Amino acid sequence: MDRTARAAETTVYDPADDAEVRRVDYGANGLVDPDLHRLPDILSYTIGTWQPFDAGTDLFSGSWQTGAAFLRLEVVFQGLLNPPGTSGCCGYVFNPFRYGPHPLYAIIEIDADVDVDTGGDLWAPETRYLGMAGRWGGIPEASWLAGRAAMDASAFDYIFATHPWVDRSGEDFHFSLMGYDFDVIGRSDPGDELFGPGERWVLEGQMLHRAFGYEEFSFACCQGRPGSYEPVVQAEFAHTMTPSRTRVAWVYPLTNAAAAEMRGETYVEPVDGDASNQHSIHEAMEDLIFSAINASPEDRTEPEFAIIADWELKDPNVHLDPTAWRVEMVAGTGYILSQPEALFVYTDLMPSVEVGDFNGDGWVNLVDRGLFDAYMAANDGQPGKDLTSVVDGRVELINFGTNFSVFDVNYDGVVEENDWAAIPGLSHALADLDQDDDVDLDDFARLQVCLGGPMSAPTAGCEQADLDRDDDVDQDDVVRLRQCTSGPGIPADRMCGR
């Protein structure tokens, strides 16, 4: 994941063409057709401070400005996608293709105070980034998420204190596209209700949510559930033709002063924890501080209180720079037929995981092989873990779809040696820089071109020559290549140097 930053905004990139079907329905056999319904593929997101030209009439026409009082978050996807219809959840009918054949469902989590120990989702962590990442065959590399990602569905016990802390993601806010959480209030082509090439729509609804884990302890009121902070916000859904990209953007006040500007009001209301009048990120944070300070002795004894406790000593003004926020997201498309256990079919997540990295250290190496072998030894033939209860070199997952295993790399419901072989990073030896299945002088020549010395970041195109993954290409990498040299035409050991 690459990041570029300027003063007012930062852009983070995700690999293209990495969308894959990840069903979560019971049996993982719900009907999906990628030929008819494009799989959402995340390309990038940009987040920062934004100043609309006229906030009262159009939030999305404006410019990135340092110190501006509006948040803008925009996510770019490959190809033409359309707003999602309802998925059958929450009392709504099943109609995912209401606005077109390529619905985009998404949940975008924001850690605004950059503190993984505050915030999270105690209701449905299995639908979020930490609950989903393992379905892609790896564990997130981010150090602050260590020990929190689900390795399988046993993580979802809804007991706050048990490991892994999958429900303690650090999420303070999330944006969502679920089909039932917005109305369409503007169409560039009002001739029909289908989103088409080159169109721009404006959506309005409760698509921004403060973390659900805060609600039990929050004093926020007056709109939605007690303790919730779910203001009505706007999103822009737009498609560009060349190249074909879909951009979804939200613009939202960081302060109540910006909220007054947006609402055309000449006065600024004091913060009151009420998302039905002037509302903002700052107000939502101030309510967390007030709620933590004024918590009852009984609330303070609850294990879940840890989610909000540290806000007592925080200053929200320190956390109003969106370029400093941490962002994780999942995206997906609709099932063709309703699946009671699943809202949608997941297709991509960001940050991506390194497939085969089972401990989140950024490498696929002998440690991961050891974890894979240990899993097989502990679960092959084990009643309650292996559906067949037969020791046969295969672990057939029970309740696959609702259940999963990070070791099921090819996501077929069976963990076996084929999963290790399916790891893309092991398709060739680490030192096989020309990927011709041997390590020889041709690879040495490629490494020489990339030599930059210690503490010098690899130049563009030379990242793979950093064999020891220490962010430079130097003599240590030369030593590693020599150790793994096989000779021309002789297959190299794919685990050498790992």
Tab-separated table of C-alpha atoms in Angstrom, residues 49-366:
chain	number	residue	atom	x	y	z
A	49	THR	CA	-9.521	19.022	4.794
A	50	TRP	CA	-11.855	20.494	2.187
A	51	GLN	CA	-13.471	23.854	1.552
A	52	PRO	CA	-16.660	23.861	-0.544
A	53	PHE	CA	-17.179	26.905	-2.762
A	54	ASP	CA	-20.717	27.158	-1.367
A	55	ALA	CA	-21.330	24.696	1.454
A	56	GLY	CA	-25.006	25.534	1.608
A	57	THR	CA	-25.726	24.381	-1.939
A	58	ASP	CA	-22.985	21.946	-3.022
A	59	LEU	CA	-20.558	20.290	-0.622
A	60	PHE	CA	-18.614	18.539	-3.379
A	61	SER	CA	-17.506	21.490	-5.510
A	62	GLY	CA	-14.519	23.028	-3.766
A	63	SER	CA	-10.826	22.498	-3.118
A	64	TRP	CA	-8.457	20.838	-0.704
A	65	GLN	CA	-7.236	23.474	1.741
A	66	THR	CA	-4.976	23.206	4.752
A	67	GLY	CA	-6.916	24.160	7.859
A	68	ALA	CA	-10.334	24.021	6.190
A	69	ALA	CA	-13.162	22.953	8.482
A	70	PHE	CA	-14.697	20.164	6.388
A	71	LEU	CA	-13.603	16.543	6.128
A	72	ARG	CA	-13.535	15.004	2.669
A	73	LEU	CA	-13.070	11.270	2.178
A	74	GLU	CA	-13.172	9.867	-1.318
A	75	VAL	CA	-12.649	6.254	-2.360
A	76	VAL	CA	-11.896	5.251	-5.959
A	77	PHE	CA	-12.895	1.898	-7.435
A	78	GLN	CA	-12.052	0.268	-10.748
A	79	GLY	CA	-14.749	0.306	-13.422
A	80	LEU	CA	-18.402	1.288	-13.301
A	81	LEU	CA	-20.195	0.582	-10.036
A	82	ASN	CA	-23.543	1.859	-8.811
A	83	PRO	CA	-25.123	2.649	-5.440
A	84	PRO	CA	-26.407	-0.484	-3.715
A	85	GLY	CA	-30.007	-1.420	-3.255
A	86	THR	CA	-31.247	-3.086	-0.088
A	87	SER	CA	-29.916	-6.555	0.740
A	88	GLY	CA	-32.891	-7.854	2.726
A	89	CYS	CA	-31.440	-6.707	6.036
A	90	CYS	CA	-33.167	-4.846	8.792
A	91	GLY	CA	-36.748	-5.107	7.584
A	92	TYR	CA	-36.054	-3.985	4.006
A	93	VAL	CA	-36.834	-6.016	0.884
A	94	PHE	CA	-34.114	-7.829	-1.061
A	95	ASN	CA	-33.369	-5.569	-4.027
A	96	PRO	CA	-29.573	-5.155	-4.366
A	97	PHE	CA	-29.702	-4.263	-8.078
A	98	ARG	CA	-32.222	-1.442	-7.733
A	99	TYR	CA	-29.812	1.177	-9.106
A	100	GLY	CA	-27.913	-1.008	-11.585
A	101	PRO	CA	-26.154	-4.353	-12.071
A	102	HIS	CA	-22.940	-3.469	-10.209
A	103	PRO	CA	-23.864	-2.545	-6.611
A	104	LEU	CA	-21.161	-1.327	-4.248
A	105	TYR	CA	-21.492	-2.121	-0.547
A	106	ALA	CA	-18.820	-0.757	1.777
A	107	ILE	CA	-17.847	-0.151	5.402
A	108	ILE	CA	-15.005	2.350	5.911
A	109	GLU	CA	-13.604	2.545	9.444
A	110	ILE	CA	-11.729	5.572	10.801
A	111	ASP	CA	-9.467	5.674	13.852
A	112	ALA	CA	-9.497	9.425	14.399
A	113	ASP	CA	-7.570	9.570	17.677
A	114	VAL	CA	-4.966	7.085	16.364
A	115	ASP	CA	-5.497	4.955	19.466
A	116	VAL	CA	-6.410	1.332	18.843
A	117	ASP	CA	-7.556	0.903	22.448
A	118	THR	CA	-10.458	3.348	22.074
A	119	GLY	CA	-13.444	2.563	19.899
A	120	GLY	CA	-14.629	-0.546	18.117
A	121	ASP	CA	-17.694	-2.583	17.252
A	122	LEU	CA	-19.142	-4.976	19.830
A	123	TRP	CA	-22.184	-5.818	17.680
A	124	ALA	CA	-20.916	-7.387	14.462
A	125	PRO	CA	-17.094	-7.438	14.323
A	126	GLU	CA	-17.296	-10.264	11.788
A	127	THR	CA	-18.471	-7.739	9.172
A	128	ARG	CA	-15.505	-5.390	9.642
A	129	TYR	CA	-11.900	-5.273	8.462
A	130	LEU	CA	-10.391	-7.197	11.399
A	131	GLY	CA	-13.102	-9.817	11.106
A	132	MET	CA	-12.693	-10.186	7.345
A	133	ALA	CA	-8.946	-9.917	6.635
A	134	GLY	CA	-8.211	-13.558	7.465
A	135	ARG	CA	-10.572	-14.675	4.702
A	136	TRP	CA	-7.926	-13.408	2.268
A	137	GLY	CA	-5.345	-15.822	3.692
A	138	GLY	CA	-3.252	-13.442	5.768
A	139	ILE	CA	-3.113	-11.220	8.835
A	140	PRO	CA	-2.779	-7.392	8.680
A	141	GLU	CA	0.803	-6.198	8.952
A	142	ALA	CA	0.032	-2.983	10.887
A	143	SER	CA	1.745	-3.245	14.270
A	144	TRP	CA	-1.133	-1.563	16.132
A	145	LEU	CA	-3.517	-4.321	14.970
A	146	ALA	CA	-1.329	-7.151	16.292
A	147	GLY	CA	-3.354	-9.752	18.162
A	148	ARG	CA	-6.698	-8.359	16.975
A	149	ALA	CA	-7.465	-9.974	13.613
A	150	ALA	CA	-9.678	-13.062	13.454
A	151	MET	CA	-7.929	-16.277	12.414
A	152	ASP	CA	-11.306	-18.043	12.198
A	153	ALA	CA	-14.885	-17.559	13.332
A	154	SER	CA	-14.121	-18.618	16.916
A	155	ALA	CA	-12.908	-15.025	17.393
A	156	PHE	CA	-16.515	-13.830	17.299
A	157	ASP	CA	-17.567	-14.827	20.803
A	158	TYR	CA	-18.845	-11.307	21.638
A	159	ILE	CA	-16.967	-11.439	24.925
A	160	PHE	CA	-15.023	-8.215	25.189
A	161	ALA	CA	-12.086	-9.463	27.250
A	162	THR	CA	-11.178	-12.556	25.226
A	163	HIS	CA	-8.475	-12.674	22.565
A	164	PRO	CA	-8.156	-11.870	19.771
A	165	TRP	CA	-9.505	-8.370	20.345
A	166	VAL	CA	-11.324	-8.362	17.028
A	167	ASP	CA	-14.005	-6.036	18.409
A	168	ARG	CA	-11.387	-3.489	19.558
A	169	SER	CA	-10.340	-2.145	16.164
A	170	GLY	CA	-9.771	1.448	17.273
A	171	GLU	CA	-12.629	2.590	15.036
A	172	ASP	CA	-14.104	5.897	16.188
A	173	PHE	CA	-16.324	6.481	13.143
A	174	HIS	CA	-17.348	4.596	10.050
A	175	PHE	CA	-18.978	5.477	6.754
A	176	SER	CA	-21.263	2.877	5.209
A	177	LEU	CA	-23.029	2.083	1.955
A	178	MET	CA	-25.662	-0.514	2.800
A	179	GLY	CA	-28.581	0.374	0.544
A	180	TYR	CA	-31.010	1.182	3.364
A	181	ASP	CA	-28.998	4.092	4.786
A	182	PHE	CA	-29.528	6.729	2.076
A	183	ASP	CA	-31.929	8.307	-0.390
A	184	VAL	CA	-30.954	9.622	-3.811
A	185	ILE	CA	-31.493	13.399	-3.815
A	186	GLY	CA	-29.736	14.368	-7.048
A	187	ARG	CA	-29.130	12.740	-10.453
A	188	SER	CA	-27.181	14.136	-13.393
A	189	ASP	CA	-29.526	12.122	-15.632
A	190	PRO	CA	-33.018	12.163	-14.120
A	191	GLY	CA	-34.413	10.088	-16.978
A	192	ASP	CA	-34.291	6.814	-15.043
A	193	GLU	CA	-33.287	5.329	-11.693
A	194	LEU	CA	-30.253	3.431	-13.001
A	195	PHE	CA	-26.746	4.775	-12.406
A	196	GLY	CA	-24.904	4.739	-15.730
A	197	PRO	CA	-21.560	5.641	-17.342
A	198	GLY	CA	-20.459	9.211	-16.701
A	199	GLU	CA	-23.255	9.951	-14.241
A	200	ARG	CA	-23.057	11.822	-10.932
A	201	TRP	CA	-25.520	11.262	-8.102
A	202	VAL	CA	-25.844	12.777	-4.644
A	203	LEU	CA	-26.989	10.524	-1.805
A	204	GLU	CA	-28.260	11.652	1.592
A	205	GLY	CA	-28.815	9.644	4.748
A	206	GLN	CA	-27.306	8.233	7.914
A	207	MET	CA	-24.133	6.932	6.309
A	208	LEU	CA	-21.799	8.207	9.055
A	209	HIS	CA	-21.816	6.430	12.391
A	210	ARG	CA	-19.795	6.948	15.507
A	211	ALA	CA	-18.461	3.579	16.689
A	212	PHE	CA	-21.215	1.364	18.054
A	213	GLY	CA	-19.025	0.328	20.979
A	214	TYR	CA	-19.386	3.806	22.482
A	215	GLU	CA	-23.175	3.792	22.635
A	216	GLU	CA	-23.603	1.984	25.960
A	217	PHE	CA	-21.664	4.729	27.748
A	218	SER	CA	-22.463	7.844	25.713
A	219	PHE	CA	-24.763	10.684	26.775
A	220	ALA	CA	-25.553	11.549	23.125
A	221	CYS	CA	-29.259	11.851	22.473
A	222	CYS	CA	-32.133	12.988	20.386
A	223	GLN	CA	-31.551	11.145	17.103
A	224	GLY	CA	-31.368	7.394	16.682
A	225	ARG	CA	-30.591	4.940	19.459
A	226	PRO	CA	-29.630	6.280	22.896
A	227	GLY	CA	-25.911	6.956	22.892
A	228	SER	CA	-25.611	6.871	19.108
A	229	TYR	CA	-24.241	9.680	16.957
A	230	GLU	CA	-25.556	9.156	13.423
A	231	PRO	CA	-26.079	12.454	11.589
A	232	VAL	CA	-27.607	12.800	8.153
A	233	VAL	CA	-24.744	13.268	5.678
A	234	GLN	CA	-24.280	13.505	1.923
A	235	ALA	CA	-22.219	11.379	-0.452
A	236	GLU	CA	-21.307	11.935	-4.087
A	237	PHE	CA	-21.354	8.889	-6.364
A	238	ALA	CA	-19.627	9.668	-9.670
A	239	HIS	CA	-18.242	7.747	-12.655
A	240	THR	CA	-15.532	8.865	-15.074
A	241	MET	CA	-15.148	7.283	-18.500
A	242	THR	CA	-11.413	7.419	-19.261
A	243	PRO	CA	-10.158	5.557	-17.401
A	244	SER	CA	-13.312	3.928	-16.120
A	245	ARG	CA	-13.429	4.727	-12.419
A	246	THR	CA	-16.141	5.125	-9.783
A	247	ARG	CA	-15.508	7.667	-7.036
A	248	VAL	CA	-17.526	7.821	-3.831
A	249	ALA	CA	-16.945	10.921	-1.698
A	250	TRP	CA	-18.298	12.155	1.613
A	251	VAL	CA	-17.918	15.755	2.832
A	252	TYR	CA	-18.729	16.430	6.470
A	253	PRO	CA	-18.158	19.255	9.007
A	254	LEU	CA	-15.191	18.882	11.304
A	255	THR	CA	-16.573	21.633	13.569
A	256	ASN	CA	-19.937	23.144	14.413
A	257	ALA	CA	-18.793	26.340	12.695
A	258	ALA	CA	-18.589	24.356	9.464
A	259	ALA	CA	-21.980	22.816	10.256
A	260	ALA	CA	-23.464	26.311	10.552
A	261	GLU	CA	-21.983	27.186	7.160
A	262	MET	CA	-23.441	24.021	5.652
A	263	ARG	CA	-26.884	24.716	7.121
A	264	GLY	CA	-26.883	28.411	6.168
A	265	GLU	CA	-27.056	29.506	9.803
A	266	THR	CA	-25.366	32.641	11.104
A	267	TYR	CA	-24.747	31.384	14.646
A	268	VAL	CA	-22.662	28.486	15.936
A	269	GLU	CA	-24.339	26.214	18.449
A	270	PRO	CA	-22.379	24.969	21.448
A	271	VAL	CA	-21.644	21.244	21.382
A	272	ASP	CA	-24.555	19.284	22.837
A	273	GLY	CA	-24.184	15.689	21.639
A	274	ASP	CA	-27.257	16.082	19.449
A	275	ALA	CA	-26.792	15.025	15.820
A	276	SER	CA	-30.193	16.437	14.843
A	277	ASN	CA	-29.063	20.086	15.011
A	278	GLN	CA	-25.570	21.388	14.189
A	279	HIS	CA	-23.315	18.348	14.226
A	280	SER	CA	-19.656	17.627	13.552
A	281	ILE	CA	-16.687	15.370	14.237
A	282	HIS	CA	-15.620	17.771	17.001
A	283	GLU	CA	-19.008	17.568	18.709
A	284	ALA	CA	-19.008	13.761	18.532
A	285	MET	CA	-15.573	13.703	20.176
A	286	GLU	CA	-16.558	16.215	22.857
A	287	ASP	CA	-19.469	13.962	23.778
A	288	LEU	CA	-17.046	11.060	24.284
A	289	ILE	CA	-14.979	13.181	26.668
A	290	PHE	CA	-18.066	14.326	28.577
A	291	SER	CA	-19.381	10.761	28.741
A	292	ALA	CA	-16.082	9.326	29.981
A	293	ILE	CA	-15.722	12.002	32.674
A	294	ASN	CA	-19.309	11.622	33.886
A	295	ALA	CA	-19.566	7.843	33.731
A	296	SER	CA	-21.240	6.200	36.694
A	297	PRO	CA	-19.273	3.975	39.084
A	298	GLU	CA	-21.273	1.036	37.745
A	299	ASP	CA	-20.294	1.813	34.137
A	300	ARG	CA	-16.655	2.047	35.115
A	301	THR	CA	-16.719	-1.538	36.389
A	302	GLU	CA	-17.879	-2.878	33.011
A	303	PRO	CA	-15.054	-4.457	30.939
A	304	GLU	CA	-16.408	-2.699	27.837
A	305	PHE	CA	-15.875	0.706	29.450
A	306	ALA	CA	-12.236	0.439	28.347
A	307	ILE	CA	-13.411	1.384	24.853
A	308	ILE	CA	-14.280	4.928	25.976
A	309	ALA	CA	-12.239	5.361	29.179
A	310	ASP	CA	-9.156	6.974	27.630
A	311	TRP	CA	-11.232	9.747	26.042
A	312	GLU	CA	-11.450	11.349	29.494
A	313	LEU	CA	-7.969	12.811	29.034
A	314	LYS	CA	-8.077	13.563	25.293
A	315	ASP	CA	-8.317	16.900	23.479
A	316	PRO	CA	-10.487	16.662	20.347
A	317	ASN	CA	-8.734	19.625	18.739
A	318	VAL	CA	-5.614	17.469	18.487
A	319	HIS	CA	-7.495	14.927	16.384
A	320	LEU	CA	-9.122	17.103	13.712
A	321	ASP	CA	-6.438	16.508	11.052
A	322	PRO	CA	-7.885	13.795	8.790
A	323	THR	CA	-4.522	13.175	7.113
A	324	ALA	CA	-3.332	11.678	10.418
A	325	TRP	CA	-6.274	9.280	10.759
A	326	ARG	CA	-6.018	5.534	10.207
A	327	VAL	CA	-8.436	4.046	7.688
A	328	GLU	CA	-9.474	0.456	6.966
A	329	MET	CA	-12.269	-0.673	4.690
A	330	VAL	CA	-14.109	-3.612	3.172
A	331	ALA	CA	-16.186	-3.610	-0.009
A	332	GLY	CA	-18.433	-6.029	-1.835
A	333	THR	CA	-21.292	-6.691	-4.218
A	334	GLY	CA	-24.741	-8.235	-3.967
A	335	TYR	CA	-25.863	-11.839	-3.937
A	336	ILE	CA	-28.222	-12.760	-6.754
A	337	LEU	CA	-30.558	-14.478	-4.295
A	338	SER	CA	-31.183	-13.416	-0.700
A	339	GLN	CA	-28.901	-14.944	1.942
A	340	PRO	CA	-30.246	-14.525	5.491
A	341	GLU	CA	-26.783	-14.842	7.066
A	342	ALA	CA	-25.023	-12.358	4.784
A	343	LEU	CA	-25.511	-8.694	3.933
A	344	PHE	CA	-23.378	-8.861	0.803
A	345	VAL	CA	-20.518	-10.698	-0.907
A	346	TYR	CA	-17.132	-9.314	0.118
A	347	THR	CA	-14.686	-8.698	-2.727
A	348	ASP	CA	-11.843	-6.458	-1.507
A	349	LEU	CA	-10.342	-4.898	1.578
A	350	MET	CA	-7.796	-2.204	2.320
A	351	PRO	CA	-5.080	-2.395	3.515
A	352	SER	CA	-4.533	-5.652	1.646
A	353	VAL	CA	-2.907	-8.556	3.450
A	354	GLU	CA	0.134	-10.543	2.350
A	355	VAL	CA	-1.304	-13.937	1.462
A	356	GLY	CA	0.416	-16.596	3.557
A	357	ASP	CA	1.584	-14.149	6.226
A	358	PHE	CA	-0.079	-15.858	9.157
A	359	ASN	CA	1.577	-13.804	11.911
A	360	GLY	CA	1.358	-10.315	10.390
A	361	ASP	CA	5.096	-9.616	10.170
A	362	GLY	CA	4.962	-8.742	6.460
A	363	TRP	CA	6.864	-11.868	5.371
A	364	VAL	CA	5.930	-15.296	4.090
A	365	ASN	CA	8.638	-17.451	5.589
A	366	LEU	CA	9.463	-20.548	7.621
